Amino acid sequence: MRRLAIYGGKPLKGELTVQGSKNAALPILAATLLSAEPCRVCNCPDLTDVHTAFQILEGLGARVDYNGFEAQISSANIRTPEICDALMCKMRSSVFFLGAMLSRFGKAKIGYPGGCALGARPIDLHIKAMEQLGVTFQEEAGTITATLSRFRQGTVRLAFPSVGATENLLLLCAISKGETVILNPAKEPEIVDLQNFLNGMGAKIQGAGSDVIRIQGVHKLHGCSYRVMPDRVVAATYASATVACGGETLLRQTNPEHLTSFLEVLKRTGAEVDAQKAQLRIVMKERPYSVGMVKTLPYPGFPTDMQPLLMAALLQAKGTTVFYETIFENRLRHVADFQRMGADIAADGQIATVTGVGQLHGAKVRASDLRGGAALAIAGLSACGYTEIGDIGHIERGYVHLEEQLRLLGGDVALIED
Ligand code: UD1
């Protein structure tokens, strides 16, 4: 069983280069299906979720060559529109292959996607929007068969700005007839990255990151070479660790513009934040201050993925912070493990009230989801004594060697394999 062993209680000091974004890479990997010509995806992080995407592509008949950083994908010989259940349920992002396969082949056969258990996580918004554009769905024994016989151009309004549904619509409509307009789309930077990648393949998409996305369908796309954006959640993880432990860290190859709402809150903790064009320096000289209320919202609001990370940073803050998780109904599972480490948290539904304690102590805990697991590592680094984190498979879905990265920042962290 693989575990993380952490001896905490020391300030951090060091620097590292932030990995490529998982949430940008995954829809981009699905988008490589849209052309028979090869695509090159650089800064593609070496993560289990990325390898699942490779397995899905290979299962469909694509050729994938990956060297741990750069993926070359050729989808010239796709032989089936069907993805097996075992791969579908490994991650939520398998759902992107629905839009990609419909765009290129007019047909897709998939099971329901898996992913972190943060709540119900239905795909009704994806399905409803696609139906408006002419896709028909049939479901039998958990398998969804989607068919696109005749694309119906038009305007689609999302009832909620779902990240995945917005990305699936970009994938579906990139190759189509006429213009599709998406109203109330999600505005996350990863959607802009997908738009840029698709436009690099010859698509005509504009407006990602704003309130309206316009897709002028094209007949065919070509191959391209693209560099995935830096991972903003991973950057927020190391910044939160610095606030939790104190010290000074430099995060290279990051885009502070993607972190605006997070950094505003971080400054209120007392952290000195020096945001340059592509790097971020965080200096934390004293015990953090609490920050009042943090409410998670769609971008550009405070990101739900950063809620567990910031909470970990504020477990020892002076005063009380109230976290209101509005995006997912079950995203406070890290609270019970924080409490095992001595944290003072009152949780009720989607609200957690955190009153900073003078000192946390190490404990044996288990990662219950990806970001919650990384948050336990932050808490472990700031706690006095030994912390052991089990079930780190969740963490490995999104962090390239978290233990090595934290060691670069001066953390005493080891991977135990037995
Ligand atoms: C993406 C991110 C995830 C992040 C989330 C919110 C990826 C691979 N994952 O997930 O890290 O936490 O955005 O920023 O990019 N919903 C529905 N029906 C749908 C779709 C969504 O009810 O058809 C609900 C979800 O259950 C959730 C909320 O809408 O409560 C947000 O989901 P969504 O924005 O779609 O997140 P994901 O794309 O799953």
XYZ file of C-alpha atoms and ligand atoms in Angstrom:
457
model
C 0.000 0.000 0.000
C 1.341 3.414 -0.914
C 1.297 6.120 1.742
C 2.794 9.541 2.354
C 4.892 9.952 5.506
C 5.252 13.531 6.711
C 7.224 14.968 9.634
C 5.714 18.422 10.031
C 6.123 21.599 11.998
C 8.885 23.328 10.015
C 8.658 26.448 7.816
C 9.051 25.908 4.057
C 11.795 27.370 1.908
C 12.474 26.530 -1.712
C 11.308 26.752 -5.289
C 9.758 24.538 -7.926
C 8.260 24.521 -11.405
C 4.505 24.021 -11.505
C 3.285 21.068 -13.612
C 0.957 21.291 -16.598
C -2.755 21.459 -15.856
C -4.617 18.158 -15.520
C -7.998 19.779 -16.110
C -6.748 21.453 -19.286
C -4.836 18.413 -20.584
C -7.748 15.964 -20.311
C -10.241 17.690 -22.654
C -7.338 18.536 -24.978
C -6.389 14.847 -25.164
C -9.998 14.031 -26.090
C -9.838 16.813 -28.717
C -6.939 15.081 -30.475
C -9.602 12.631 -31.739
C -11.054 15.400 -33.893
C -8.418 15.031 -36.598
C -6.912 12.089 -38.435
C -3.615 14.013 -38.426
C -1.192 13.650 -35.474
C -1.225 16.135 -32.588
C 1.570 16.972 -30.157
C 0.573 17.945 -26.607
C 3.452 19.403 -24.531
C 3.538 20.031 -20.771
C 1.165 17.079 -20.462
C 1.488 16.004 -16.789
C 2.476 12.424 -15.950
C -0.620 11.540 -13.932
C -2.835 8.483 -13.581
C -5.808 10.402 -15.073
C -3.690 11.328 -18.100
C -2.705 7.659 -18.519
C -6.393 6.717 -18.333
C -7.031 9.166 -21.204
C -4.201 7.482 -23.154
C -5.777 4.061 -22.499
C -9.135 5.333 -23.736
C -7.518 6.734 -26.896
C -5.615 3.483 -27.506
C -8.779 1.441 -26.880
C -10.478 3.439 -29.635
C -7.584 2.681 -31.992
C -5.370 5.781 -31.628
C -1.603 5.601 -31.334
C -0.071 7.331 -28.308
C 3.622 7.997 -27.680
C 4.419 9.666 -24.364
C 7.766 10.515 -22.781
C 6.503 11.795 -19.433
C 6.089 15.358 -20.707
C 5.023 15.381 -24.328
C 2.344 13.214 -25.933
C 2.153 12.485 -29.675
C -1.270 11.185 -30.620
C -2.410 9.886 -33.972
C -6.110 9.164 -34.419
C -5.875 8.091 -38.054
C -7.111 4.544 -37.405
C -9.991 4.731 -34.971
C -11.842 1.393 -35.113
C -14.648 1.731 -32.589
C -16.821 4.484 -31.065
C -17.138 2.508 -27.833
C -15.327 3.033 -24.514
C -15.377 0.148 -22.037
C -16.972 0.719 -18.623
C -13.767 -0.117 -16.749
C -12.072 2.957 -18.284
C -15.145 5.220 -18.232
C -15.581 4.867 -14.487
C -11.935 5.615 -13.667
C -12.428 9.366 -13.997
C -15.014 12.072 -14.628
C -13.109 13.400 -17.637
C -13.865 10.284 -19.690
C -17.100 12.154 -20.521
C -15.164 14.455 -22.899
C -14.841 11.567 -25.323
C -18.616 11.789 -25.806
C -18.432 15.208 -27.511
C -15.192 14.371 -29.334
C -16.446 11.104 -30.839
C -19.795 12.604 -31.833
C -17.976 15.469 -33.555
C -15.708 13.261 -35.610
C -17.765 10.068 -36.058
C -21.383 10.994 -35.271
C -21.613 8.147 -32.756
C -20.434 7.304 -29.232
C -21.147 4.443 -26.860
C -20.122 5.053 -23.250
C -20.924 4.174 -19.637
C -21.358 6.786 -16.923
C -18.137 8.616 -15.984
C -16.491 8.131 -12.564
C -14.313 10.609 -10.673
C -14.016 11.949 -7.127
C -17.127 11.297 -5.021
C -17.938 14.968 -4.381
C -21.687 14.556 -4.831
C -24.118 13.165 -7.385
C -22.211 14.646 -10.392
C -24.843 13.910 -13.060
C -24.294 14.633 -16.779
C -27.820 15.908 -17.452
C -26.587 19.356 -18.569
C -24.260 17.749 -21.150
C -27.084 15.563 -22.468
C -29.753 18.287 -22.547
C -27.519 20.720 -24.446
C -26.433 18.049 -26.931
C -30.054 17.007 -27.511
C -30.869 20.603 -28.482
C -28.135 20.332 -31.121
C -29.561 17.157 -32.635
C -27.882 14.352 -30.649
C -30.154 11.460 -29.657
C -29.451 9.351 -26.584
C -30.492 5.816 -25.733
C -29.644 4.200 -22.442
C -29.649 0.498 -21.726
C -28.179 -1.225 -18.678
C -25.952 1.757 -17.850
C -24.613 2.119 -21.400
C -25.399 5.345 -23.237
C -25.532 5.265 -27.026
C -25.362 8.758 -28.538
C -25.990 9.416 -32.209
C -25.679 12.595 -34.231
C -27.472 12.108 -37.548
C -28.138 15.761 -38.352
C -26.519 18.667 -36.477
C -28.988 21.458 -35.572
C -27.147 24.743 -35.243
C -28.536 27.304 -32.805
C -28.256 28.815 -29.353
C -27.841 26.722 -26.243
C -28.213 28.208 -22.765
C -26.690 26.233 -19.902
C -28.874 26.306 -16.774
C -25.621 26.273 -14.741
C -22.126 27.142 -16.050
C -20.812 23.566 -15.930
C -17.144 23.271 -16.852
C -17.462 19.796 -18.342
C -20.667 20.560 -20.274
C -19.116 23.715 -21.772
C -16.033 21.761 -22.865
C -18.117 18.923 -24.288
C -20.060 21.470 -26.371
C -16.841 22.956 -27.754
C -15.745 19.447 -28.736
C -19.114 18.543 -30.253
C -19.532 21.740 -32.285
C -15.953 22.283 -33.501
C -16.714 20.129 -36.543
C -20.283 21.026 -37.520
C -22.422 23.019 -39.938
C -23.341 26.621 -39.117
C -22.919 28.681 -35.963
C -23.582 27.524 -32.417
C -23.813 30.023 -29.572
C -23.358 28.925 -25.952
C -24.955 31.224 -23.385
C -24.017 31.089 -19.688
C -20.924 28.954 -20.346
C -18.338 28.219 -17.656
C -15.435 30.703 -17.876
C -12.583 28.694 -16.345
C -9.110 29.233 -17.881
C -9.015 25.558 -18.904
C -11.889 26.292 -21.302
C -9.841 29.053 -22.910
C -6.980 26.539 -23.231
C -9.292 24.060 -24.991
C -10.534 26.816 -27.318
C -6.921 27.742 -28.147
C -6.024 24.119 -28.844
C -9.055 23.576 -31.087
C -8.377 26.831 -32.932
C -4.798 25.576 -33.405
C -6.386 22.590 -35.186
C -8.323 24.943 -37.467
C -11.547 25.387 -35.465
C -13.321 28.757 -35.366
C -14.267 29.333 -31.752
C -14.306 32.644 -29.920
C -15.465 33.974 -26.580
C -14.205 31.292 -24.161
C -13.682 32.981 -20.790
C -16.574 35.405 -21.444
C -20.381 35.208 -21.147
C -20.945 34.019 -24.734
C -19.029 31.449 -26.797
C -19.534 31.404 -30.567
C -18.524 28.350 -32.560
C -18.442 28.584 -36.329
C -18.418 24.928 -37.318
C -15.794 23.755 -39.802
C -15.790 20.687 -42.059
C -12.471 19.241 -40.969
C -9.620 19.861 -38.479
C -5.888 19.291 -38.859
C -3.139 18.217 -36.454
C -1.306 20.738 -34.259
C 1.299 21.212 -31.566
C 0.275 22.828 -28.293
C 1.603 23.553 -24.805
C -0.861 22.957 -21.962
C -1.339 25.820 -19.456
C 0.151 25.564 -15.941
C -1.964 23.909 -13.260
C -3.553 26.664 -11.178
C -4.851 24.260 -8.516
C -1.392 22.757 -8.050
C 0.097 26.272 -7.720
C -2.577 27.042 -5.110
C -1.595 23.859 -3.250
C 2.026 24.960 -2.773
C 0.983 28.538 -1.983
C -1.442 27.227 0.675
C 1.307 25.009 2.128
C 3.508 28.104 2.501
C 0.764 29.971 4.359
C 0.134 26.948 6.600
C 3.806 26.389 7.508
C 5.286 29.868 7.134
C 8.458 30.495 5.126
C 9.171 31.612 1.586
C 8.568 29.777 -1.686
C 8.901 30.584 -5.367
C 6.568 28.897 -7.853
C 7.865 29.075 -11.415
C 5.872 28.574 -14.613
C 2.561 29.604 -13.206
C 0.016 32.149 -14.355
C -0.997 34.413 -11.429
C -3.820 35.872 -13.553
C -5.592 32.512 -13.237
C -5.350 32.767 -9.454
C -6.825 36.225 -8.857
C -9.637 35.349 -6.413
C -7.440 32.846 -4.551
C -4.560 35.320 -4.191
C -6.915 38.049 -2.927
C -7.913 35.736 -0.082
C -4.318 34.636 0.492
C -3.235 38.245 1.023
C -5.902 38.586 3.729
C -4.190 35.755 5.659
C -1.146 38.033 6.024
C 0.863 36.390 3.223
C 3.090 38.597 1.070
C 2.309 37.733 -2.538
C 4.623 38.836 -5.321
C 2.921 37.928 -8.598
C 5.070 38.347 -11.689
C 4.189 37.391 -15.253
C 4.929 33.685 -14.931
C 5.936 33.167 -11.339
C 4.662 33.611 -7.862
C 6.588 34.282 -4.646
C 4.835 33.707 -1.341
C 6.300 34.896 1.950
C 4.586 34.070 5.238
C 6.257 35.496 8.325
C 3.678 34.907 11.037
C 0.697 32.807 12.024
C -2.049 33.362 9.400
C -5.124 35.483 10.069
C -8.562 34.027 9.461
C -10.376 35.537 6.479
C -14.068 35.735 7.465
C -16.153 33.995 4.811
C -14.992 31.989 1.782
C -17.751 31.006 -0.636
C -16.915 28.771 -3.595
C -18.319 29.942 -6.923
C -17.854 29.367 -10.666
C -14.824 31.166 -12.138
C -13.823 33.971 -11.600
C -15.146 33.320 -8.070
C -13.226 31.338 -5.462
C -12.655 27.849 -6.945
C -14.151 24.806 -5.240
C -10.931 22.868 -5.974
C -9.008 25.305 -3.746
C -11.456 25.171 -0.814
C -9.822 22.160 0.929
C -6.347 23.641 0.298
C -7.151 27.025 1.844
C -8.964 25.329 4.716
C -5.783 23.356 5.472
C -3.831 26.623 5.498
C -6.211 28.230 7.996
C -6.491 25.420 10.555
C -3.961 27.264 12.744
C -5.085 30.810 11.883
C -5.930 33.494 14.420
C -9.732 33.592 14.494
C -12.566 31.916 12.603
C -13.161 31.346 8.888
C -16.457 30.100 7.459
C -16.234 28.001 4.275
C -19.422 27.768 2.214
C -19.113 25.131 -0.528
C -21.760 25.923 -3.137
C -20.554 23.877 -6.145
C -20.506 20.304 -4.837
C -22.824 18.924 -2.162
C -20.288 16.521 -0.623
C -16.977 18.327 -0.622
C -16.112 18.564 3.070
C -14.880 15.008 3.556
C -11.410 16.236 4.539
C -12.940 17.859 7.663
C -13.064 14.587 9.651
C -9.367 13.974 8.985
C -8.453 17.558 9.901
C -10.325 16.999 13.182
C -8.210 13.873 13.794
C -5.200 16.207 13.641
C -6.650 18.485 16.327
C -8.483 21.025 14.126
C -11.494 22.874 15.542
C -14.165 22.649 12.820
C -17.952 22.619 13.049
C -19.363 21.210 9.806
C -23.027 21.360 8.844
C -24.063 20.372 5.316
C -22.010 22.472 2.924
C -20.713 24.888 5.580
C -17.579 24.394 7.689
C -16.677 26.839 10.453
C -12.959 26.660 11.161
C -11.537 28.196 14.324
C -7.764 28.231 14.237
C -5.955 26.246 16.918
C -2.492 27.057 18.253
C -1.028 23.748 17.144
C -2.108 20.723 15.075
C -0.667 17.280 15.767
C 0.210 14.534 13.294
C -2.182 11.602 12.769
C -2.935 8.631 10.523
C -5.436 9.839 7.923
C -6.772 8.779 4.508
C -7.226 10.778 1.324
C -10.902 10.605 0.358
C -10.578 12.612 -2.855
C -7.926 14.364 -4.936
C -7.799 17.920 -3.510
C -8.924 16.803 -0.056
C -5.928 14.430 -0.082
C -3.503 17.207 -1.031
C -5.039 19.323 1.749
C -4.149 16.574 4.251
C -0.533 16.828 3.089
C -0.612 20.592 3.775
C -2.076 20.002 7.229
C 0.536 17.299 7.882
C 3.376 19.664 6.937
C 2.105 22.312 9.345
C 1.332 19.875 12.198
C 3.702 18.921 14.962
C 4.972 15.330 14.655
C 4.250 12.462 12.251
C 1.387 12.252 9.760
C 0.712 9.284 7.512
C -1.714 9.627 4.597
C -3.264 6.482 3.126
C -5.232 6.006 -0.128
C -2.894 8.323 -1.999
C -4.095 6.958 -5.341
C -6.557 9.876 -5.175
C -3.666 12.354 -4.877
C -1.713 10.715 -7.703
C -4.607 11.415 -10.072
C -3.661 15.095 -10.003
C -0.140 15.643 -8.623
C 3.101 14.575 -10.284
C 5.187 13.207 -7.369
C 3.725 15.435 -4.669
C 6.314 14.107 -2.198
C 9.261 15.196 -4.398
C 7.747 18.636 -5.011
C 7.146 19.225 -1.313
C 10.739 18.167 -0.585
C 11.893 20.887 -3.029
C 10.091 23.316 -0.715
C 11.913 21.910 2.332
C 9.112 19.581 3.495
C 10.087 16.305 5.206
C 7.901 14.032 3.071
C 8.499 10.468 1.899
C 6.585 7.953 -0.157
C 6.196 4.588 1.572
C 5.574 1.587 -0.668
C 5.002 -1.817 0.915
C -14.608 20.430 -13.337
C -13.221 20.115 -12.837
C -13.231 19.967 -11.326
C -13.845 21.183 -10.666
C -15.199 21.515 -11.276
C -15.788 22.821 -10.771
C -12.226 18.930 -14.692
C -11.705 17.652 -15.222
N -12.774 18.886 -13.459
O -15.438 19.325 -12.997
O -11.888 19.789 -10.878
O -14.012 20.923 -9.276
O -15.077 21.630 -12.713
O -14.908 23.874 -11.004
O -12.111 19.964 -15.326
N -23.600 19.359 -12.780
C -24.870 18.883 -13.008
N -25.133 18.336 -14.232
C -24.200 18.267 -15.228
C -22.906 18.770 -14.969
C -22.627 19.319 -13.738
O -25.726 18.922 -12.132
O -24.519 17.778 -16.307
C -23.258 19.908 -11.439
C -22.201 19.055 -10.734
O -22.766 17.934 -10.094
C -21.609 20.063 -9.776
C -21.668 21.370 -10.565
O -22.655 21.176 -11.588
O -22.397 20.162 -8.616
C -20.347 21.755 -11.216
O -19.949 20.750 -12.111
P -19.001 21.020 -13.378
O -18.740 22.479 -13.496
O -19.605 20.303 -14.529
O -17.685 20.301 -12.923
P -16.877 19.165 -13.686
O -16.770 19.497 -15.125
O -17.389 17.828 -13.274
